[in-house]
Amino acid sequence: MTRIDKILARELNVSRRDARQFIKQGRIMINGVMVKSVDEKCEDNAEIYVDGKIISNNKFVYIMLNKPKGVISASDGKGETTVVDLVPDDMKRRGLFPAGRLDKDTTGFVLLTDDGTLAHNILSPSHHIDKTYIASLDKPFDDELVEDFRGGMTLNTEELLEADIEGLNEERTLAKVVLRQGLYHQVKRMFKKHGITVVELKRIKMGSLELDENLARGECRYITEDELKLLFE
Ligand code: URA
């Protein structure tokens, strides 16, 4: 059982005082019953409504965002728009941050959470979560590049984990790339080693969890518990 004012403060990103004000104004319901006391407690799986609209009652939130170009993968953009800025206010939480970065000009799947342990597991090299990208290239790749990707290439003396690459068009200027690590500018640098420039890059999958194709660029939605498991498959 948790105090309702504490849950409201956490879920709505407001102060406890504001949360208690909402209760006094009769705006809060638990399982269909209006909350009368600011001291009321609530079961962990209860349905909580604010002004008739259900809110999540989870300790942590997990959000899938379809990142557009020009947005920074950070919680503080120092004046520039960040992925956290794109999350609507009613989904925002204190401590929300992206678990893994995409370059400013890369689009696609960014996972945002306030769960530090999960973020650590996603980012930890020992978990090797596959990340799948679609790369559009300025010239075709050849078999030598494929071998280098699949064999675990050396980049500036660093030996990379094996990656996979598959052509998505006959000219081999559009490729699906699967990485098992997330080094700085990794996809772009791997192609650059072979004289190829990545013109467009989009992340479409993390683990076995695919970016929801119904999300327009800049849109986000919660990730369900079942979907979360797919991250580690
Ligand atoms: N590799 C890159 O080069 N850029 C990204 O944003 C992600 C992977």
Coordinates of C-alpha atoms and ligand atoms in Angstrom, one line a residue:
M1 CA 0.0 0.0 0.0
T2 CA 1.3 3.5 -0.9
R3 CA -0.1 6.9 0.0
I4 CA -2.2 8.3 -2.8
D5 CA -0.6 11.7 -2.6
K6 CA 2.8 10.1 -3.0
I7 CA 1.7 8.2 -6.1
L8 CA 0.1 11.3 -7.6
A9 CA 3.2 13.4 -7.0
R10 CA 5.3 10.7 -8.7
E11 CA 3.0 10.0 -11.6
L12 CA 2.0 13.6 -12.4
N13 CA 5.4 15.1 -11.6
V14 CA 3.8 17.6 -9.2
S15 CA 4.5 18.4 -5.5
R16 CA 2.9 16.4 -2.7
R17 CA 1.1 19.7 -1.8
D18 CA -0.4 20.0 -5.2
A19 CA -1.3 16.3 -5.2
R20 CA -3.2 16.8 -1.9
Q21 CA -5.0 19.8 -3.5
F22 CA -6.2 17.6 -6.3
I23 CA -7.7 15.2 -3.7
K24 CA -9.4 18.0 -1.9
Q25 CA -10.9 19.3 -5.2
G26 CA -12.5 15.8 -5.7
R27 CA -10.6 15.2 -8.8
I28 CA -9.1 11.8 -7.9
M29 CA -10.7 8.3 -8.0
I30 CA -9.3 4.9 -7.0
N31 CA -11.1 2.0 -8.6
G32 CA -14.0 4.1 -9.4
V33 CA -14.5 5.6 -5.9
M34 CA -13.7 9.3 -5.2
V35 CA -10.8 9.8 -2.8
K36 CA -12.0 11.8 0.2
S37 CA -8.9 11.9 2.5
V38 CA -5.4 13.1 1.6
D39 CA -4.2 10.3 3.9
E40 CA -5.7 7.5 1.8
K41 CA -3.5 4.6 0.8
C42 CA -3.7 2.6 -2.4
E43 CA -3.0 -1.0 -3.6
D44 CA -0.1 -1.2 -6.1
N45 CA -2.4 -2.5 -8.8
A46 CA -5.3 -0.1 -8.2
E47 CA -6.7 2.0 -11.1
I48 CA -6.2 5.7 -10.4
Y49 CA -8.1 8.4 -12.3
V50 CA -7.4 12.1 -12.5
D51 CA -10.4 14.1 -13.8
G52 CA -11.8 10.8 -15.1
K53 CA -8.6 9.9 -17.0
I54 CA -6.7 6.8 -15.9
I55 CA -3.0 7.3 -15.1
S56 CA -0.3 4.7 -14.7
N57 CA 0.5 3.4 -11.2
N58 CA 3.9 1.9 -11.8
K59 CA 7.1 2.4 -9.9
F60 CA 8.9 2.9 -13.2
V61 CA 7.9 3.9 -16.7
Y62 CA 9.3 2.6 -19.9
I63 CA 8.6 4.6 -23.1
M64 CA 9.2 3.9 -26.7
L65 CA 9.9 7.0 -28.8
N66 CA 10.3 7.3 -32.5
K67 CA 13.0 9.9 -32.5
P68 CA 13.0 12.5 -35.3
K69 CA 16.1 14.1 -36.8
G70 CA 17.6 17.2 -35.0
V71 CA 16.8 16.0 -31.5
I72 CA 19.4 15.1 -28.9
S73 CA 19.5 11.8 -27.0
A74 CA 19.9 13.4 -23.5
S75 CA 17.8 14.7 -20.7
D76 CA 19.5 18.1 -20.8
G77 CA 20.0 19.6 -24.3
K78 CA 21.5 22.9 -23.1
G79 CA 19.0 24.8 -25.2
E80 CA 18.5 22.2 -27.9
T81 CA 15.4 19.9 -28.0
T82 CA 15.9 16.6 -26.3
V83 CA 14.1 13.2 -26.5
V84 CA 12.7 13.9 -23.0
D85 CA 11.2 17.2 -24.3
L86 CA 9.2 15.1 -26.8
V87 CA 7.4 13.1 -24.0
P88 CA 4.0 14.6 -23.3
D89 CA 3.6 16.2 -19.8
D90 CA 1.2 13.5 -18.6
M91 CA 3.8 10.8 -19.3
K92 CA 6.8 12.7 -18.0
R93 CA 8.5 11.6 -14.8
R94 CA 11.3 13.1 -12.8
G95 CA 14.5 11.2 -13.7
L96 CA 13.4 10.1 -17.1
F97 CA 16.3 9.6 -19.4
P98 CA 17.2 7.7 -22.7
A99 CA 18.7 4.3 -22.2
G100 CA 21.3 4.5 -25.0
R101 CA 22.0 7.3 -27.4
L102 CA 21.3 7.9 -31.0
D103 CA 23.1 10.6 -33.0
K104 CA 21.3 13.9 -33.5
D105 CA 20.7 13.0 -37.2
T106 CA 19.7 9.4 -36.5
T107 CA 16.0 8.5 -36.3
G108 CA 14.0 5.7 -34.7
F109 CA 13.7 3.7 -31.5
V110 CA 14.8 5.3 -28.3
L111 CA 13.8 3.8 -25.0
L112 CA 13.2 6.2 -22.1
T113 CA 12.9 5.2 -18.5
D114 CA 13.4 6.3 -14.9
D115 CA 14.5 2.7 -14.0
G116 CA 18.2 3.0 -13.6
T117 CA 18.7 -0.8 -13.2
L118 CA 17.0 -1.6 -16.4
A119 CA 18.9 1.2 -18.2
H120 CA 22.1 -0.2 -16.8
N121 CA 21.3 -3.7 -18.1
I122 CA 20.5 -2.4 -21.5
L123 CA 23.7 -0.4 -21.7
S124 CA 25.9 -3.0 -20.1
P125 CA 28.3 -4.7 -22.6
S126 CA 27.8 -8.0 -20.8
H127 CA 24.1 -8.2 -21.9
H128 CA 24.8 -7.7 -25.6
I129 CA 21.4 -6.5 -26.5
D130 CA 21.1 -6.5 -30.3
K131 CA 20.4 -3.2 -31.9
T132 CA 19.0 -3.3 -35.5
Y133 CA 19.5 -0.3 -37.9
I134 CA 18.5 0.5 -41.4
A135 CA 21.3 2.4 -43.1
S136 CA 21.1 4.2 -46.4
L137 CA 24.5 4.5 -48.1
D138 CA 26.1 6.8 -50.6
K139 CA 27.6 3.8 -52.5
P140 CA 27.1 0.1 -52.6
F141 CA 28.9 -2.2 -50.0
D142 CA 30.8 -5.3 -51.2
D143 CA 31.5 -8.8 -49.9
E144 CA 34.7 -7.7 -48.3
L145 CA 32.7 -5.3 -46.1
V146 CA 30.3 -8.1 -45.2
E147 CA 33.1 -10.3 -44.1
D148 CA 34.6 -7.6 -42.1
F149 CA 31.3 -6.8 -40.3
R150 CA 30.6 -10.5 -39.6
G151 CA 34.1 -11.4 -38.6
G152 CA 34.4 -8.7 -35.9
M153 CA 36.2 -5.8 -37.4
T154 CA 39.1 -3.8 -35.9
L155 CA 38.3 0.0 -35.7
N156 CA 41.2 2.1 -34.5
T157 CA 42.9 -0.9 -32.8
E158 CA 39.6 -1.8 -31.0
E159 CA 38.2 -5.3 -31.8
L160 CA 34.5 -5.1 -32.3
L161 CA 32.0 -7.8 -31.6
E162 CA 30.6 -9.6 -34.7
A163 CA 27.9 -7.7 -36.4
D164 CA 25.5 -8.7 -39.2
I165 CA 24.7 -7.0 -42.4
E166 CA 22.1 -7.7 -45.1
G167 CA 21.4 -5.8 -48.3
L168 CA 17.8 -4.6 -48.6
N169 CA 18.0 -3.6 -52.3
E170 CA 19.7 -5.0 -55.4
E171 CA 22.3 -2.1 -55.6
R172 CA 23.3 -2.8 -51.9
T173 CA 22.9 0.9 -51.0
L174 CA 20.3 0.1 -48.4
A175 CA 21.4 -2.2 -45.5
K176 CA 20.0 -3.8 -42.4
V177 CA 22.8 -3.8 -39.7
V178 CA 22.6 -5.7 -36.4
L179 CA 25.1 -4.6 -33.7
R180 CA 25.7 -6.2 -30.3
Q181 CA 27.3 -3.2 -28.8
G182 CA 26.8 0.6 -28.9
L183 CA 30.0 2.5 -29.5
Y184 CA 30.1 6.2 -30.4
H185 CA 29.0 6.6 -34.1
Q186 CA 29.6 2.9 -34.5
V187 CA 27.5 2.2 -37.6
K188 CA 28.9 5.3 -39.4
R189 CA 32.4 4.5 -38.5
M190 CA 32.2 0.8 -39.6
F191 CA 31.0 1.9 -43.1
K192 CA 33.5 4.8 -43.2
K193 CA 36.3 2.3 -42.8
H194 CA 35.3 0.9 -46.2
G195 CA 34.9 4.4 -47.7
I196 CA 31.1 4.5 -47.5
T197 CA 29.1 7.3 -46.0
V198 CA 25.9 6.6 -44.1
V199 CA 23.4 9.1 -45.5
E200 CA 20.4 8.1 -43.3
L201 CA 20.3 5.9 -40.2
K202 CA 17.3 4.6 -38.4
R203 CA 17.1 2.2 -35.4
I204 CA 14.2 -0.2 -35.8
K205 CA 14.7 -2.7 -33.1
M206 CA 16.3 -3.3 -29.7
G207 CA 16.6 -7.0 -28.7
S208 CA 13.5 -8.6 -30.2
L209 CA 11.4 -5.5 -29.6
E210 CA 10.5 -3.6 -32.8
L211 CA 9.8 0.1 -33.1
D212 CA 6.0 0.4 -33.3
E213 CA 5.3 1.4 -36.9
N214 CA 2.1 3.3 -35.8
L215 CA 4.3 5.8 -34.0
A216 CA 4.8 8.9 -36.2
R217 CA 8.2 10.6 -35.8
G218 CA 8.3 12.4 -32.5
E219 CA 5.6 10.3 -31.0
C220 CA 5.9 7.9 -28.1
R221 CA 4.0 5.3 -26.1
Y222 CA 4.4 3.2 -23.0
I223 CA 6.1 -0.2 -23.4
T224 CA 4.1 -3.1 -21.8
E225 CA 5.7 -5.6 -19.4
D226 CA 5.6 -8.3 -22.1
E227 CA 7.3 -6.1 -24.5
L228 CA 10.0 -5.3 -21.9
K229 CA 10.9 -9.0 -21.8
L230 CA 11.5 -8.9 -25.6
L231 CA 14.4 -6.5 -25.0
F232 CA 16.5 -9.2 -23.5
E233 CA 15.6 -12.0 -25.9
Ligands
URA1 N1 25.6 4.2 -34.9 C1 25.8 5.4 -35.4 O1 26.7 5.7 -36.1 N2 24.9 6.4 -35.0 C2 23.9 6.1 -34.2 O2 23.1 7.0 -33.9 C3 23.7 4.8 -33.7 C4 24.6 3.9 -34.1

